[in-house]
Amino acid sequence: MMKFRFRRQGLDPQREKIKQELFAFNKTVEHGFPNQPSSLAFDPMLRIMAIGTKSGAVKIYGAPGVEFTGLHKETATVTQMHFLPGQGRLLTLLDENTIHLWELQQKDGCSYLEETRSFLLPGRPGFDCPNSPPSITRVTVILVAASCDVAALGTEGGGVYFVQIPSLKLLEDQTLLQDEILQSLPDEYRCGKTLGPVESLQHHPQQPSKMLIGYSRGLVTLWDRESRKAEHHFLGNQQLESLYWESNGSSFISSHSDGGYMVWAESTNASATSQPVTSTIPYGPFPCKAINKIQWQSSSCGRNHFIMFSGGMPRASYGDRHCVTVMQGKNLVTLDFTSRVIDFFSVCPVKSEDGPDNPTALVVLVEEELVVIDLQTPGWPTIQSPYLAPLHSSAITCSYHISNVTLKLWERIILAGEQQNPHFSSVSWPIDGGKSLAEEPSQRGLLLTGHEDGTVRFWDASGVALRPLYRLSTAGIFQTDCDHNESLNQSGDEDWPPFRKVGCFDPYSDDPRLGIQKIALCKYSSKLVVAGTAGQVLVMDLNDDKSDHMVSVATVDLLQDREGFTWKGHDRLTPRNGSLFFPPGFQTTVLVQCSPPAAVTAVSLHSEWNLVAFGTSHGFGLFDYHRRSPVLARCTLHPNDSLAMEGPLSRVKSLKKSLRQSFRRIRKSRVSGKKRLNTQLQEANAHLAEQPGPHDLEVAPVQRRIEPRSADDSLSGVVRCLYFADTFLRDAVHHGPTMWAGTNSGSVFAYALEVPSREKFSERSAEAVLGKEIQLMHRAPVVSIAVLDGRGNPLPEPFEVSRDLAKAPDMQGTHSVLIASEEQFKVFTLPKVSAKTKFKLTAHEGCRVRKVALASFTSLASEDYSENCLTCLTNLGDIHVFSVPGLRPQVRYDCIRKEDISGIASSVFTKYGQGFYLISPSEFERFSLSAKNITEPLCLVEFDRPHDPVYLR
């Protein structure tokens, strides 16, 4: 009988249809730079690029908006990738020695990427016994023949194997083993040694049947596949790293482990062996590191060839530098990166049979970013990337999204960003293959990321490509202890090597106190508030011109002279004295310093009332930035809240104290747990339990009793959210400005504000009077507060109504306030603050609300129909959507792995049912909860693939 105790309502087919038209979960696109890249490839005919990663991901990029992602079944490093030019095919080699063929396919007019075949090179005959060396057939290098029908595989055992494409069938009759090469070598060169692994394979640019085989010991052999014989041997005496043909095939270049390179002429004389024509160690004479890869490309400027190589730095002086050198005639630059060079390639225009290469761009993949150099413009400047920008150039500490950005603000931010980057090249992005089929974004979306070094970066998040727009630095306002750039830049003034720092990845921070914690931006007034780790709150204005001005400084004491507390954390940052220079863009006008200087945990901005609210672990404050005076300071500390005094950067937390508190809590819960549950919970929720509504019956089976938290839990005073609203607080007749604050201990403070009219802003400051104080019985942290108007709709943003950008809220009906805690959502009527409805989100043990946002969902079937909903992400990584104000569950989706704590903590919802979260330090995953509002890469790459022979399975 018990199983029929809770009767669920039958499903309403009409409502289910509406839900399908409103909600749908999709992970749509990954923004940012691939985490731990390991390989690079380029298709010069289709002009698309591929990046492989250590986790087995394959990412292909073309023009902005053209991107594809594939994932190998094996979580193994992608060590090499090779396009079959013009065919939309890609060969990948994993470090577990398997080769995979990926193909671009077409469906419904769009391209997609899929893996079609894989291949493992079988063991060498005669080595099948259990004790055989496993590395004998480990593939070290792949060469795709010019005809694209065969791939040559060089191995650690010195053999070269040939595989048919696309069937990936081994052509056993063409296998070339090292013994065959050794027999044709002069006796004095053999010396009884092996030649070592195959390091490089290069096909002859003019005679497709011939290829260079480079062995690690230094020997290079010109092999003719058709006649199956070694035509020529080039006897090198240095360990070989790489080879590259000159475009006319008359000579080639080799790079070596001693930091040198050699030029060899293809001999036409009768001798079967030859020595290098020239040998150079560009950064000698002292010992140098290996030149890992070299390219040699012709130019229409006659003899001024381009030579580009990675490595080769003097060991003693610059052995720790990550460099790529570009040389052309007397022009030489040493590109200096802040992370390890993975690979590089050059982009050349499609040329005639005998024409010069004329490279136009150099693309360098380093461990933490992609840098593209313009080789056409004098000085070889950097080309700004429209995507793949390193989000983590300094570690991301917070994120903030704004939808429907006004065109005026958008253009001003772009202009400020362009003025920051005069050194960038003006040429267009060279990797421009394929075309995006996605519709133009219906609105402009802005993603702001706060960083550890005190910068805020502005990104165009309207479409598939996350494009950098503008970078704001707050460090210049403060005196910091050190400037690490000084030591890095000293060597740049020396004549040799001619270093040029490139890229923007900079993992160092001058001072950890600079880290950005919270951001708020008003898109109508262009006011920006940025708050940091040392209690600094910066109020900024957008200015199109550069400016010199003083920054007003105000201190707000959140402890209110409370006795018995000593701040043991970090010191406040010291503002610079005098007038400061600000470039065009956001410029600081006011600095509000919280005391103690703890990290800011919440911020809210109301630009129509000239007010900014901010909270820390000690309390919250309200500041009038027009008159530059504090309005309110409130301490939220509990007497036992001693850990709030320590600060996030303090190392003096007492283990003894925390153990004592833990034991005290356990003892207290044993003694009074039963009694407390029976009284507090029953009193708090009695009238709700006595009103069984349809939605209560529907969710009853998954709800469990909420455990009240101890009032003396550590950090109970942390302010979690702040909110401004024009609503009814004092009585049901008069509405006015209010400010709400929610804390970690389930306390909510509501203040009635007296805000002067616009004409009297300069005459008198705003005032605040405590109107209501709510204590949630279960004491769970308050995550979000929102006031709903008489129709149950969220209140519009500042200036939206006065500028006719939104419908005025309903001030006739009763307002209500939605308070979301970590454990439940509750709607209270205003001004009485009586409970109206609630939902306990306790479907699973340990489930806690992590992020909450109100979002508008438009129907797929009709533009005119939309619903406001509450979106919620829990600590289990699942997303719930609830109706507002009824709090009826609509849909639930699994989004993030519950083990991915940083992903859950970094998540941010948008106003129209999308969201972002970090899947690695350098990548945002974008997802959509809306059936209509989806941002995904729809693109087409057209290729010419020859008729495939029947696959041999």
Coordinates of C-alpha atoms in Angstrom, one line a residue, residues 222-556:
L222 CA 67.3 9.7 -51.3
W223 CA 65.1 6.7 -52.0
D224 CA 63.3 5.9 -55.2
R225 CA 60.1 3.9 -54.5
E226 CA 59.6 2.9 -58.1
S227 CA 63.0 1.4 -58.7
R228 CA 63.4 0.4 -55.0
K229 CA 66.9 1.7 -54.7
A230 CA 68.9 4.3 -52.8
E231 CA 69.9 6.9 -55.4
H232 CA 72.1 8.9 -53.1
H233 CA 73.5 9.0 -49.5
F234 CA 74.2 12.3 -47.7
L235 CA 76.7 11.5 -45.0
G236 CA 75.8 13.7 -41.9
N237 CA 77.9 13.4 -38.8
Q238 CA 75.5 15.2 -36.3
Q239 CA 72.3 13.9 -34.8
L240 CA 69.5 14.7 -37.2
E241 CA 66.3 16.6 -36.1
S242 CA 64.5 17.5 -39.3
L243 CA 64.7 18.0 -43.2
Y244 CA 63.1 20.3 -45.7
W245 CA 63.4 20.5 -49.5
E246 CA 63.9 23.7 -51.4
S247 CA 60.8 24.2 -53.7
N248 CA 62.7 23.5 -56.9
G249 CA 64.2 20.2 -55.6
S250 CA 67.8 21.1 -56.3
S251 CA 68.8 21.2 -52.6
F252 CA 67.5 20.6 -49.1
I253 CA 68.3 21.7 -45.6
S254 CA 68.8 19.6 -42.4
S255 CA 68.7 20.7 -38.8
H256 CA 70.7 19.0 -36.0
S257 CA 71.0 18.5 -32.2
D258 CA 74.0 20.8 -31.9
G259 CA 71.9 23.9 -32.9
G260 CA 73.2 24.0 -36.5
Y261 CA 71.8 23.4 -39.9
M262 CA 73.3 22.2 -43.1
V263 CA 72.5 22.8 -46.8
W264 CA 72.9 19.8 -49.2
A265 CA 72.9 19.8 -53.0
E266 CA 71.1 17.0 -54.8
S267 CA 74.2 15.6 -56.5
T268 CA 74.2 14.8 -60.2
N269 CA 77.7 13.3 -60.3
A270 CA 78.5 9.6 -60.3
S271 CA 79.4 9.5 -56.6
A272 CA 76.8 7.7 -54.4
T273 CA 77.7 9.9 -51.3
S274 CA 78.2 13.6 -50.6
Q275 CA 79.0 16.1 -47.9
P276 CA 77.1 19.3 -47.0
V277 CA 77.6 22.5 -49.1
T278 CA 77.4 24.7 -46.0
S279 CA 77.1 24.2 -42.3
T280 CA 76.0 26.9 -39.9
I281 CA 75.3 27.3 -36.2
P282 CA 73.3 30.5 -36.2
Y283 CA 73.6 31.2 -32.4
G284 CA 77.0 29.7 -31.9
P285 CA 79.9 29.4 -31.3
F286 CA 79.1 28.3 -27.7
P287 CA 77.0 25.0 -27.3
C288 CA 73.4 25.4 -28.5
K289 CA 70.2 23.4 -28.1
A290 CA 68.8 21.4 -30.9
I291 CA 66.9 22.9 -33.8
N292 CA 63.8 20.7 -33.6
K293 CA 62.2 21.8 -36.9
I294 CA 63.3 23.8 -39.9
Q295 CA 61.6 25.2 -43.0
W296 CA 63.3 26.7 -46.1
Q297 CA 61.1 28.7 -48.4
S298 CA 61.7 30.7 -51.6
S299 CA 60.8 34.3 -52.1
S300 CA 60.2 36.4 -55.2
C301 CA 63.1 38.6 -53.8
G302 CA 65.6 36.3 -55.5
R303 CA 68.2 34.8 -53.2
N304 CA 66.5 36.0 -50.0
H305 CA 65.0 32.8 -48.9
F306 CA 63.0 32.5 -45.7
I307 CA 64.6 30.1 -43.1
M308 CA 62.4 29.4 -40.1
F309 CA 63.3 27.1 -37.2
S310 CA 62.4 26.3 -33.6
G311 CA 65.1 26.0 -30.9
G312 CA 68.8 26.5 -31.5
M313 CA 69.3 28.8 -28.5
P314 CA 72.7 29.1 -26.7
R315 CA 72.5 26.5 -23.9
A316 CA 74.2 28.5 -21.1
S317 CA 72.6 31.9 -21.6
Y318 CA 69.1 31.2 -23.1
G319 CA 68.6 27.5 -22.8
D320 CA 65.3 28.1 -21.0
R321 CA 63.9 30.3 -23.8
H322 CA 61.1 29.0 -26.1
C323 CA 62.0 30.5 -29.5
V324 CA 61.2 30.4 -33.2
T325 CA 63.7 32.2 -35.5
V326 CA 62.7 33.8 -38.8
M327 CA 65.6 34.8 -41.2
Q328 CA 65.4 36.5 -44.6
G329 CA 68.6 38.0 -46.0
K330 CA 69.7 40.5 -43.4
N331 CA 66.4 40.4 -41.5
L332 CA 66.4 38.2 -38.5
V333 CA 64.1 38.1 -35.5
T334 CA 64.0 35.6 -32.6
L335 CA 60.4 35.2 -31.6
D336 CA 60.4 34.7 -27.8
F337 CA 57.4 32.8 -26.3
T338 CA 56.4 32.3 -22.7
S339 CA 55.6 28.6 -23.2
R340 CA 57.1 25.6 -25.0
V341 CA 56.9 25.5 -28.8
I342 CA 54.8 22.5 -30.0
D343 CA 55.0 23.1 -33.8
F344 CA 54.8 25.7 -36.6
F345 CA 53.9 26.0 -40.2
S346 CA 53.9 28.7 -42.9
V347 CA 51.0 29.8 -45.0
C348 CA 51.7 30.4 -48.7
P349 CA 49.5 31.4 -51.6
V350 CA 48.6 28.8 -54.1
K351 CA 51.5 29.0 -56.5
S352 CA 52.3 28.0 -60.1
E353 CA 54.4 24.9 -60.9
D354 CA 57.8 26.7 -60.7
G355 CA 56.9 29.9 -58.8
P356 CA 58.4 30.9 -55.4
D357 CA 56.8 30.0 -52.1
N358 CA 56.4 33.6 -50.9
P359 CA 55.1 32.7 -47.4
T360 CA 52.6 35.3 -46.1
A361 CA 52.2 34.1 -42.5
L362 CA 53.9 32.0 -39.9
V363 CA 51.7 30.1 -37.5
V364 CA 53.3 29.0 -34.2
L365 CA 51.5 26.7 -31.8
V366 CA 53.0 26.9 -28.3
E367 CA 51.8 25.1 -25.2
E368 CA 49.5 27.9 -24.0
E369 CA 48.5 29.9 -27.2
L370 CA 48.6 30.2 -30.9
V371 CA 50.6 33.1 -32.4
V372 CA 50.4 34.2 -36.1
I373 CA 53.1 36.4 -37.6
D374 CA 52.5 38.5 -40.7
L375 CA 55.5 38.0 -43.1
Q376 CA 54.2 40.4 -45.7
T377 CA 54.3 43.6 -43.7
P378 CA 57.7 45.1 -42.8
G379 CA 58.7 44.4 -39.2
W380 CA 56.7 41.1 -39.2
P381 CA 53.9 42.2 -36.8
T382 CA 51.5 39.8 -35.1
I383 CA 48.1 39.1 -36.5
Q384 CA 45.3 39.2 -33.9
S385 CA 43.4 35.9 -33.8
P386 CA 39.6 36.0 -34.1
Y387 CA 39.4 32.9 -32.1
L388 CA 41.7 30.5 -30.1
A389 CA 42.6 33.5 -27.8
P390 CA 44.2 32.3 -24.6
L391 CA 41.4 32.9 -22.0
H392 CA 43.9 32.0 -19.3
S393 CA 46.7 34.4 -20.3
S394 CA 46.3 35.1 -16.6
A395 CA 44.2 32.6 -14.6
I396 CA 40.5 33.3 -14.7
T397 CA 39.0 34.2 -11.3
C398 CA 35.4 35.2 -12.2
S399 CA 33.1 35.5 -15.2
Y400 CA 30.1 37.8 -16.0
H401 CA 27.8 37.8 -19.0
I402 CA 25.6 40.6 -20.4
S403 CA 23.0 40.0 -23.1
N404 CA 21.5 42.5 -25.5
V405 CA 24.4 45.0 -25.3
T406 CA 23.5 48.3 -26.9
L407 CA 25.1 49.1 -30.2
K408 CA 26.6 52.4 -28.9
L409 CA 28.4 50.6 -26.0
W410 CA 29.5 47.8 -28.3
E411 CA 31.1 50.2 -30.7
R412 CA 32.8 52.2 -28.0
I413 CA 34.3 49.0 -26.4
I414 CA 35.6 47.9 -29.8
L415 CA 37.1 51.3 -30.5
A416 CA 38.9 51.3 -27.1
G417 CA 40.2 47.8 -27.9
E418 CA 41.5 48.8 -31.3
Q419 CA 43.4 51.8 -29.8
Q420 CA 45.1 49.3 -27.4
N421 CA 46.6 47.3 -30.2
P422 CA 48.2 49.6 -32.8
H423 CA 51.1 47.1 -33.1
F424 CA 48.9 44.4 -34.6
S425 CA 48.9 43.7 -38.3
S426 CA 46.0 44.9 -40.4
V427 CA 46.0 41.9 -42.7
S428 CA 43.1 39.4 -42.5
W429 CA 43.2 36.1 -40.7
P430 CA 45.2 33.7 -43.0
I431 CA 43.4 30.4 -42.0
D432 CA 40.1 31.2 -43.8
G433 CA 38.9 27.9 -45.2
G434 CA 35.3 26.8 -45.3
K435 CA 32.3 29.1 -44.7
S436 CA 30.0 29.6 -41.7
L437 CA 26.3 28.8 -42.3
A438 CA 25.2 30.1 -38.9
E439 CA 22.7 32.9 -38.9
E440 CA 23.9 36.3 -37.8
P441 CA 23.4 36.6 -34.0
S442 CA 20.1 38.2 -33.1
Q443 CA 21.8 40.2 -30.3
R444 CA 25.2 41.2 -29.0
G445 CA 26.5 39.2 -26.1
L446 CA 29.4 40.3 -24.0
L447 CA 31.4 37.9 -21.7
L448 CA 33.7 39.5 -19.2
T449 CA 36.4 37.5 -17.4
G450 CA 38.3 38.7 -14.3
H451 CA 41.8 37.5 -13.9
E452 CA 44.4 36.9 -11.2
D453 CA 46.7 39.8 -12.4
G454 CA 44.0 42.4 -12.0
T455 CA 42.8 42.5 -15.6
V456 CA 39.3 42.3 -17.0
R457 CA 38.9 41.0 -20.5
F458 CA 35.9 41.7 -22.7
W459 CA 34.9 39.0 -25.3
D460 CA 32.4 39.0 -28.1
A461 CA 30.3 36.0 -27.1
S462 CA 27.6 36.6 -29.7
G463 CA 28.5 33.7 -32.0
V464 CA 30.7 30.6 -32.3
A465 CA 34.0 32.4 -32.3
L466 CA 34.9 34.0 -28.9
R467 CA 36.6 37.2 -30.1
P468 CA 38.8 39.4 -27.9
L469 CA 37.5 43.0 -27.9
Y470 CA 39.2 44.9 -25.1
R471 CA 41.5 44.5 -22.1
L472 CA 41.2 46.5 -18.9
S473 CA 44.0 46.5 -16.3
T474 CA 43.5 47.7 -12.7
A475 CA 47.1 47.2 -11.5
G476 CA 48.2 50.7 -12.5
I477 CA 46.0 52.2 -9.8
F478 CA 48.1 50.6 -7.1
Q479 CA 51.7 50.5 -6.0
T480 CA 52.7 46.8 -6.4
D481 CA 55.7 45.2 -4.8
C482 CA 57.5 44.1 -8.0
D483 CA 57.3 44.3 -11.7
H484 CA 58.5 40.9 -13.1
N485 CA 58.5 42.3 -16.7
E486 CA 61.7 44.3 -15.9
S487 CA 63.9 41.3 -15.6
L488 CA 62.3 39.7 -18.7
N489 CA 62.7 42.8 -20.9
Q490 CA 66.3 43.5 -20.0
S491 CA 67.7 41.0 -22.5
G492 CA 65.5 42.5 -25.2
D493 CA 67.7 45.5 -25.4
E494 CA 70.8 43.5 -26.3
D495 CA 71.8 43.1 -29.9
W496 CA 72.1 39.3 -30.0
P497 CA 70.0 37.3 -30.2
P498 CA 67.4 39.8 -31.4
F499 CA 64.6 38.6 -29.1
R500 CA 61.1 39.9 -29.6
K501 CA 58.5 38.9 -27.0
V502 CA 55.3 37.7 -28.7
G503 CA 52.0 36.3 -27.5
C504 CA 50.0 37.4 -24.4
F505 CA 50.2 34.3 -22.1
D506 CA 51.6 35.6 -18.9
P507 CA 51.0 33.3 -15.9
Y508 CA 52.7 35.6 -13.4
S509 CA 50.9 38.0 -11.2
D510 CA 52.6 41.0 -9.6
D511 CA 50.5 40.7 -6.5
P512 CA 47.8 38.1 -5.6
R513 CA 45.8 40.8 -4.0
L514 CA 45.1 42.3 -7.5
G515 CA 42.9 39.3 -8.4
I516 CA 39.4 40.2 -9.7
Q517 CA 36.5 38.6 -7.7
K518 CA 33.3 40.3 -8.9
I519 CA 32.2 42.4 -11.9
A520 CA 29.1 44.4 -12.6
L521 CA 28.4 46.5 -15.7
C522 CA 25.4 48.7 -16.6
K523 CA 25.0 48.5 -20.4
Y524 CA 22.9 51.7 -20.5
S525 CA 25.1 54.1 -18.5
S526 CA 28.5 52.4 -19.3
K527 CA 29.3 52.2 -15.6
L528 CA 31.5 49.4 -14.5
V529 CA 32.3 48.1 -11.0
V530 CA 35.3 45.8 -10.5
A531 CA 36.0 44.3 -7.1
G532 CA 39.1 42.4 -6.0
T533 CA 40.8 40.1 -3.5
A534 CA 42.0 42.8 -1.1
G535 CA 38.7 44.5 -0.6
Q536 CA 39.1 47.0 -3.4
V537 CA 35.9 48.1 -5.2
L538 CA 36.6 50.2 -8.4
V539 CA 33.9 52.4 -9.9
M540 CA 34.7 53.1 -13.6
D541 CA 33.3 55.3 -16.4
L542 CA 33.8 54.6 -20.2
N543 CA 35.7 57.4 -21.8
D544 CA 36.5 57.6 -25.5
D545 CA 39.5 59.8 -24.9
K546 CA 42.7 59.4 -22.8
S547 CA 42.6 61.2 -19.4
D548 CA 44.8 62.4 -16.5
H549 CA 42.9 62.6 -13.3
M550 CA 42.9 61.8 -9.5
V551 CA 41.1 58.8 -8.3
S552 CA 38.9 59.5 -5.2
V553 CA 39.6 57.1 -2.4
A554 CA 37.1 56.2 0.3
T555 CA 37.3 53.6 3.1
V556 CA 34.3 51.7 4.5

